[in-house]
Tab-separated table of C-alpha atoms and ligand atoms in Angstrom:
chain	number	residue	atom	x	y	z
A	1	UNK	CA	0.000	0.000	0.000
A	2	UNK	CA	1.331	3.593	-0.810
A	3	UNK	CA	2.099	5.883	2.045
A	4	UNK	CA	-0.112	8.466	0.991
A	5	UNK	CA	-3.023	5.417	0.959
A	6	UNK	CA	-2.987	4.904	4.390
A	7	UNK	CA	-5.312	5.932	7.295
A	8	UNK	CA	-4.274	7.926	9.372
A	9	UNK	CA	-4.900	5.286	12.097
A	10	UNK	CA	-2.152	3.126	9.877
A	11	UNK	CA	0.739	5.485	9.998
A	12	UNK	CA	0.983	5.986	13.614
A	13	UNK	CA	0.128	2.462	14.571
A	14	UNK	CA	3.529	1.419	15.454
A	15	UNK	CA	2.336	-2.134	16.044
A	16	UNK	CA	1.552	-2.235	11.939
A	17	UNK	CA	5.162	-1.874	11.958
A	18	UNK	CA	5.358	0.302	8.601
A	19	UNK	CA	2.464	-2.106	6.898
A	20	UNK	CA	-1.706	-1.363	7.575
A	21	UNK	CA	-2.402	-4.203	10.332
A	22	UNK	CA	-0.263	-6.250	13.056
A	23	UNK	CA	1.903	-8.446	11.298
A	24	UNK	CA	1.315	-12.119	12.037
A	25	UNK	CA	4.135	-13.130	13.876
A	26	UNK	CA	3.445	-10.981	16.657
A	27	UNK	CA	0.716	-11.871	19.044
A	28	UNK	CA	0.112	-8.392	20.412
A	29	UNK	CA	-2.948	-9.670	22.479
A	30	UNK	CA	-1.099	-12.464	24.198
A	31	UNK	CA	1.972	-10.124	25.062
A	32	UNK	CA	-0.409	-7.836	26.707
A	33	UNK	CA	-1.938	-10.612	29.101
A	34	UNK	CA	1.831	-11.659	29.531
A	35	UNK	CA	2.921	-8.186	30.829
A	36	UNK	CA	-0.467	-7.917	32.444
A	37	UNK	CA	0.274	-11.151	34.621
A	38	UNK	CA	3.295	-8.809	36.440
A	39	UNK	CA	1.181	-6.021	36.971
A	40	UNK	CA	2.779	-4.047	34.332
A	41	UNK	CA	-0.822	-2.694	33.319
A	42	UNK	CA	-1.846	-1.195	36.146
A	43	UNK	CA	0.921	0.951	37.934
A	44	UNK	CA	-0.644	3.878	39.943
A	45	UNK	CA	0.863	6.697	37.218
A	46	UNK	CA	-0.934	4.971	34.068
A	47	UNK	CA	-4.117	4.624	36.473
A	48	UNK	CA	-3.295	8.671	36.769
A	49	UNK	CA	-3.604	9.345	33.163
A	50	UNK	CA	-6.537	7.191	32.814
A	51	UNK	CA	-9.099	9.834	33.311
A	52	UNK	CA	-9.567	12.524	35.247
A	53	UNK	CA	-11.825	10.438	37.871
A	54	UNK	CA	-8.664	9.023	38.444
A	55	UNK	CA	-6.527	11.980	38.948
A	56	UNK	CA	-8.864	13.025	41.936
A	57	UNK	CA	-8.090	10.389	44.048
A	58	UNK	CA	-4.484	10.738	43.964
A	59	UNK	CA	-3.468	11.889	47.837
A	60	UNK	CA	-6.726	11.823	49.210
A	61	UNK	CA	-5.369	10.305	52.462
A	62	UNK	CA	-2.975	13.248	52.204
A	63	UNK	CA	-2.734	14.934	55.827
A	64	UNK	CA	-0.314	18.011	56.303
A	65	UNK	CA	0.074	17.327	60.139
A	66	UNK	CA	0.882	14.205	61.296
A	67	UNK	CA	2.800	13.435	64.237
A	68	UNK	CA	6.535	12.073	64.096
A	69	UNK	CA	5.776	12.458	60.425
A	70	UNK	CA	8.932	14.792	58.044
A	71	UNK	CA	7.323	17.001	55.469
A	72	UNK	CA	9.753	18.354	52.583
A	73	UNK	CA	8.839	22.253	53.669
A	74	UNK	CA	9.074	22.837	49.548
A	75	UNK	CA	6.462	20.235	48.229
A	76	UNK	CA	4.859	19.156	51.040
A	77	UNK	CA	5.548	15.416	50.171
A	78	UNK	CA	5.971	13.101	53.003
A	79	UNK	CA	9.898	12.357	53.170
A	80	UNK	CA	10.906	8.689	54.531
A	81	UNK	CA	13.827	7.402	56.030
A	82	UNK	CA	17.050	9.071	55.189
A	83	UNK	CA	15.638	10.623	51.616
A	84	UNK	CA	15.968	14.313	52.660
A	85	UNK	CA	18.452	16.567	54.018
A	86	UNK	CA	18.382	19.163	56.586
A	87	UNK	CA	19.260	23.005	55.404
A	88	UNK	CA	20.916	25.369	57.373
A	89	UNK	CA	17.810	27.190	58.311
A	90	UNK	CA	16.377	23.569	59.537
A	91	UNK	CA	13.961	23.506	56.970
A	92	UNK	CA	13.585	20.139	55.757
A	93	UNK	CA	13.868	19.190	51.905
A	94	UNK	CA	13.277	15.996	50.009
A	95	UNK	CA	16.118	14.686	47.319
A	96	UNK	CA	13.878	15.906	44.207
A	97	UNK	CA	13.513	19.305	45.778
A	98	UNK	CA	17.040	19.127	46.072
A	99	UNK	CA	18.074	18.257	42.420
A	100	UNK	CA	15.397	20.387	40.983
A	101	UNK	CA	16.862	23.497	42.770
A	102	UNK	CA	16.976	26.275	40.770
A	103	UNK	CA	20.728	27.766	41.099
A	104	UNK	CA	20.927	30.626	37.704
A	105	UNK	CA	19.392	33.703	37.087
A	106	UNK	CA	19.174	32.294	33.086
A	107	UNK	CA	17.247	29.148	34.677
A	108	UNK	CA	14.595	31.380	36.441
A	109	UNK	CA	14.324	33.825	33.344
A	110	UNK	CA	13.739	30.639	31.258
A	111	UNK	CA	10.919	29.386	34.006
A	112	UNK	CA	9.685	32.450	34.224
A	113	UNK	CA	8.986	32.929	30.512
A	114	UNK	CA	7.378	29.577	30.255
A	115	UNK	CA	5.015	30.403	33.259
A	116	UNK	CA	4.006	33.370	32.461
A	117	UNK	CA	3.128	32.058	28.766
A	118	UNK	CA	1.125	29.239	30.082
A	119	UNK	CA	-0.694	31.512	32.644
A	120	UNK	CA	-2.183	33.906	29.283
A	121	UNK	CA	-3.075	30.282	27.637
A	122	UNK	CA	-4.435	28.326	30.529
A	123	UNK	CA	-6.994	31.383	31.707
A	124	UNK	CA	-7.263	33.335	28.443
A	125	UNK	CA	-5.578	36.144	29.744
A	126	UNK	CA	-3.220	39.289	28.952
A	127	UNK	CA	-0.515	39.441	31.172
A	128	UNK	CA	1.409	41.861	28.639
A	129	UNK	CA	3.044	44.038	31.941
A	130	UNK	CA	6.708	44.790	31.915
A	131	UNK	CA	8.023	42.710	35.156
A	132	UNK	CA	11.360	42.422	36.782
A	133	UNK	CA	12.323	38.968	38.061
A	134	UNK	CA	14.434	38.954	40.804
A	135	UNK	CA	16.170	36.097	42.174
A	136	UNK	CA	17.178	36.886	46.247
A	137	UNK	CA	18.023	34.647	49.323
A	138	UNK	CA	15.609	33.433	51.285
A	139	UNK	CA	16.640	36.075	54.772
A	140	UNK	CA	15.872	38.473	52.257
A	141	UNK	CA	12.810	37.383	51.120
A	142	UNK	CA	11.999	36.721	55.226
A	143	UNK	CA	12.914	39.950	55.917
A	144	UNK	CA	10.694	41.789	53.200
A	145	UNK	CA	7.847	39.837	53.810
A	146	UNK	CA	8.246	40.371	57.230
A	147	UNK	CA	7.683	36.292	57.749
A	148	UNK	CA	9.362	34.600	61.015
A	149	UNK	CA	10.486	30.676	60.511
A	150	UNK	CA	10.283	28.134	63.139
A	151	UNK	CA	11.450	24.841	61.322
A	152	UNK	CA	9.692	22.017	62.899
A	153	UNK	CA	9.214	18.269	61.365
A	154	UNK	CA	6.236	18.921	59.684
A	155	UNK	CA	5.645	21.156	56.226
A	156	UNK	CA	6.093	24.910	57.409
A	157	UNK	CA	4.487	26.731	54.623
A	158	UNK	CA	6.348	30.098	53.898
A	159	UNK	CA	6.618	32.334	50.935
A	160	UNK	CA	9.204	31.662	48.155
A	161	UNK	CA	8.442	34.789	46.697
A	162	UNK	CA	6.102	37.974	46.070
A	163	UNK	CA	5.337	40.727	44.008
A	164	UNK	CA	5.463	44.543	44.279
A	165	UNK	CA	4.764	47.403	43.139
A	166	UNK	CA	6.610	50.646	43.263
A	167	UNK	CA	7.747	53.454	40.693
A	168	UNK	CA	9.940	51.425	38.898
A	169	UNK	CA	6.617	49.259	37.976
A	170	UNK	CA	6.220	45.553	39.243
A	171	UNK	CA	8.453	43.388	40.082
A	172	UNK	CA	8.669	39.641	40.796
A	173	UNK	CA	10.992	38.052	44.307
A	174	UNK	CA	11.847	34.641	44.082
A	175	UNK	CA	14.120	32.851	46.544
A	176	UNK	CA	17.367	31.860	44.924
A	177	UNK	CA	17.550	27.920	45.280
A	178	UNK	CA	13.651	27.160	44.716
A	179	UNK	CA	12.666	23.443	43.750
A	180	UNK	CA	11.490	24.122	39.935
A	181	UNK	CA	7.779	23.271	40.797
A	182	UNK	CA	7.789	25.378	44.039
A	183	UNK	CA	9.040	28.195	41.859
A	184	UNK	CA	6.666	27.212	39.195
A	185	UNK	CA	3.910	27.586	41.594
A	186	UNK	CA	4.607	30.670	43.488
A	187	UNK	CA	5.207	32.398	39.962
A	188	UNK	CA	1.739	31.425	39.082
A	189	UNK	CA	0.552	32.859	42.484
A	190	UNK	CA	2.451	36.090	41.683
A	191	UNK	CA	1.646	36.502	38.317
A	192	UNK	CA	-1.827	36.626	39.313
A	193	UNK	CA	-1.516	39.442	42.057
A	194	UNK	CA	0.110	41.772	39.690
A	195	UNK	CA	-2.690	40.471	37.353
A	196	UNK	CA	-4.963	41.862	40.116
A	197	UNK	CA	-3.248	44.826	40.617
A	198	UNK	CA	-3.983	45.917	37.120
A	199	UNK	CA	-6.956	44.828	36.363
A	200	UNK	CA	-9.250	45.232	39.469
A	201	UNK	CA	-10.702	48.120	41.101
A	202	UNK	CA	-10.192	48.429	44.775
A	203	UNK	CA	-12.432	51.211	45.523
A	204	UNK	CA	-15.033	48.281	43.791
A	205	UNK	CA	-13.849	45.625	45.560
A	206	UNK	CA	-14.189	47.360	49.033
A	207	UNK	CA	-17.713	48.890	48.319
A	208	UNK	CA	-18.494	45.031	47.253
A	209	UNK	CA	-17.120	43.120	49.690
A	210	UNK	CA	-16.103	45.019	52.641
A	211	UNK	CA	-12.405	46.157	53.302
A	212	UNK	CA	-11.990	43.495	55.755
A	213	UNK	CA	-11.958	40.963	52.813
A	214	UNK	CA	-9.821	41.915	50.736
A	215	UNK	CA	-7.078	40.194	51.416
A	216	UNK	CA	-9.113	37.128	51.318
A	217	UNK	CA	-10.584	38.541	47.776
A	218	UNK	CA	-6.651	38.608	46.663
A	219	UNK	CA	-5.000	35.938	48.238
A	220	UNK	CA	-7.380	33.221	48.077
A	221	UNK	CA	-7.931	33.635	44.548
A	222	UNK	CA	-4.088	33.578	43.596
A	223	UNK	CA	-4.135	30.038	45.693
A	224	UNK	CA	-6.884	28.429	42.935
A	225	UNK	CA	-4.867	29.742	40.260
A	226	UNK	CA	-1.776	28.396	41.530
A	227	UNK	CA	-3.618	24.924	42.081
A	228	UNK	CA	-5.020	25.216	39.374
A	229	UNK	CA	-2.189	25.873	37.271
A	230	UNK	CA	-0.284	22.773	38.552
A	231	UNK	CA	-3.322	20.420	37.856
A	232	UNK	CA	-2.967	22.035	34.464
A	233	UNK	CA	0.825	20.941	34.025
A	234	UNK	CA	-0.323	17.802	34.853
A	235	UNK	CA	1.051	18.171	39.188
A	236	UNK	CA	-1.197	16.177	40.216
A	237	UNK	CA	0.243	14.941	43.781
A	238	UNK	CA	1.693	17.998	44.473
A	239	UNK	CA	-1.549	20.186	43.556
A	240	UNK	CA	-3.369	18.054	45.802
A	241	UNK	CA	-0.802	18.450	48.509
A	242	UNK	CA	-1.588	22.498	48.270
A	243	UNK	CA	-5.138	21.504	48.074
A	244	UNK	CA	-5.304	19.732	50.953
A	245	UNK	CA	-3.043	22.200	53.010
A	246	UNK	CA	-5.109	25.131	51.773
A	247	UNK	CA	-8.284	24.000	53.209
A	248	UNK	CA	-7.172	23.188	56.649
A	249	UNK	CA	-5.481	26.520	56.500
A	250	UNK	CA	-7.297	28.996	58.692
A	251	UNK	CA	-6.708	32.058	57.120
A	252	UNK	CA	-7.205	34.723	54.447
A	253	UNK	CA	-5.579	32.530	52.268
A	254	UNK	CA	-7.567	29.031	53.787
A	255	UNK	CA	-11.119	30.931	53.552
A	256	UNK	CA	-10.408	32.591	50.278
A	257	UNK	CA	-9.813	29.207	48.465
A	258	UNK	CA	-12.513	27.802	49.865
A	259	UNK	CA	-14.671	30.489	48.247
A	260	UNK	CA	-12.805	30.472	45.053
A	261	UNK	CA	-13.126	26.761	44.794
A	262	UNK	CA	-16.804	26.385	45.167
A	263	UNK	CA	-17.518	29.116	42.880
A	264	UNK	CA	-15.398	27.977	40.208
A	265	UNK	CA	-14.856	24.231	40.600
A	266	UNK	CA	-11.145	22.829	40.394
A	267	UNK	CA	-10.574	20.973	36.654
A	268	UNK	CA	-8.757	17.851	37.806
A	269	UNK	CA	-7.691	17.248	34.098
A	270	UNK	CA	-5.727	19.317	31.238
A	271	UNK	CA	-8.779	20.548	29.961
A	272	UNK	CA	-8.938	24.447	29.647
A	273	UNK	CA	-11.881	26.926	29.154
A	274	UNK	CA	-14.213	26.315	32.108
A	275	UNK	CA	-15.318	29.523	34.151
A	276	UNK	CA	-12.310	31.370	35.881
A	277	UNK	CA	-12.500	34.425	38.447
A	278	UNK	CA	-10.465	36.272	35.796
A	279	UNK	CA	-13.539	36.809	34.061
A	280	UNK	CA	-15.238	38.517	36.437
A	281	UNK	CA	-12.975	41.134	37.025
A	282	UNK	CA	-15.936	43.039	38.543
A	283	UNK	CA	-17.166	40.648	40.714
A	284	UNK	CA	-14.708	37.845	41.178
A	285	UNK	CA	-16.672	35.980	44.142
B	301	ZN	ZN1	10.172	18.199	48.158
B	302	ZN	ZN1	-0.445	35.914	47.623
């Protein structure tokens, strides 16, 4: 059969092997069951990609607080036996945290491009604002956030970054050393603040919803995008993680999400275009 003959079904079948059905020789049922009988068909991450029903359920027993239990304090994972090391500042980080670490000022530029790219595709949105990345150590990023750290076993959520606002325009903190997806994330939190800053009206906002919600108006809506962003990318575990944490959290950030995320329902699945609170700039809750 010519090439240009075949189905498209036929050219990418790689079992056809170049031809328009399974060649004889090859019992591609059989070798199935075969691989089947070891398991080999049903390992939790192909279950994952299955279907979004799927993807729910992955760290549903999650828990951010149990005792004599060691939380990496970047992901949130739970870190077992000797698979993490200790940091100077006692925080506690797992070995992927550790080899993801961003170290480069190109690396973050690079990240930082790709983020804020996906962020105008995932929601639809124009982020087209000159920012400054900057790239600063974590007593820094303490000491302008005005954030105190007690290290303890379990996950001690801080800030990796932030963004302001001044006369030079807006720029974006992130601590030098970030895992990749804990910088991923806290980009997409950013990004959506000076998204915020923009595009919404406070003087609105207050008359709306009181000016002892704001910051619950703000934050908790830059926690949905940033869980919703890694669900997006595909993050499953460590969306969930945030998830998880977020609710339990009691706090504008804790009963901001919660808000957010009945309103506009998570997407556990790669599928974009459902309702977003950036389209109701007005009235985002
Ligand atoms: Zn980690
Ligand atoms: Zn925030």
């Amino acid at each position: 059969m010519m090439e240009e003959n075949k189905t498209p079904y036929q050219k990418h079948n790689f079992l056809f092997f170049g031809g328009v059905q399974e060649p004889s020789s090859i019992d591609v049922g059989g070798t199935i069951a075969y691989l089947d009988g070891f398991g080999l068909g049903s390992n939790p991450l192909e279950q994952a990609r299955k279907s979004e029903e799927n993807a729910l359920h992955i760290e549903d027993n999650y828990l951010p607080d149990r005792e004599g239990v060691h939380y990496c304090d970047f992901c949130a994972a739970v870190i077992t036996g000797v698979e993490y090391e200790v940091l100077d500042s006692g925080l506690e980080r797992c070995l992927q945290c550790a080899s993801s670490a961003l170290r480069t000022q190109e690396q973050f530029v690079a990240l930082y491009k790709k983020v804020h790219q996906n962020m105008e595709a995932f929601f639809g949105i124009n982020l087209n604002i000159p920012v400054t990345v900057r790239m600063v150590n974590a007593s820094k990023i303490a000491k302008m956030t005005g954030m105190r750290l007690v290290p303890s076993p379990g996950f001690d959520p801080r800030v990796l970054g932030f963004a302001r606002r001044d006369k030079n325009g807006f720029s974006l903190y992130i601590e030098n050393g970030s895992p990749k997806i804990a910088a991923v994330a806290t980009m997409a939190h950013e990004l959506t603040h000076i998204w915020q800053y923009v595009n919404w009206n406070d003087k609105l906002l207050v008359r709306q919803y009181g000016a002892r919600n704001q910051l619950e108006i703000y934050e908790g809506m830059a926690k949905w995008v940033e869980i919703q962003y890694l669900l997006y990318i595909n993050e499953i575990a460590y969306a969930k993680r945030q998830e998880i944490i977020t609710l339990h959290r009691d706090d504008e950030y804790g009963r901001g999400f919660i808000k957010y995320r009945m309103r506009y329902p998570l997407t556990y699945g790669t599928e974009i275009g459902a309702e977003t609170p950036f389209c109701n700039s007005k009235a985002p809750l």
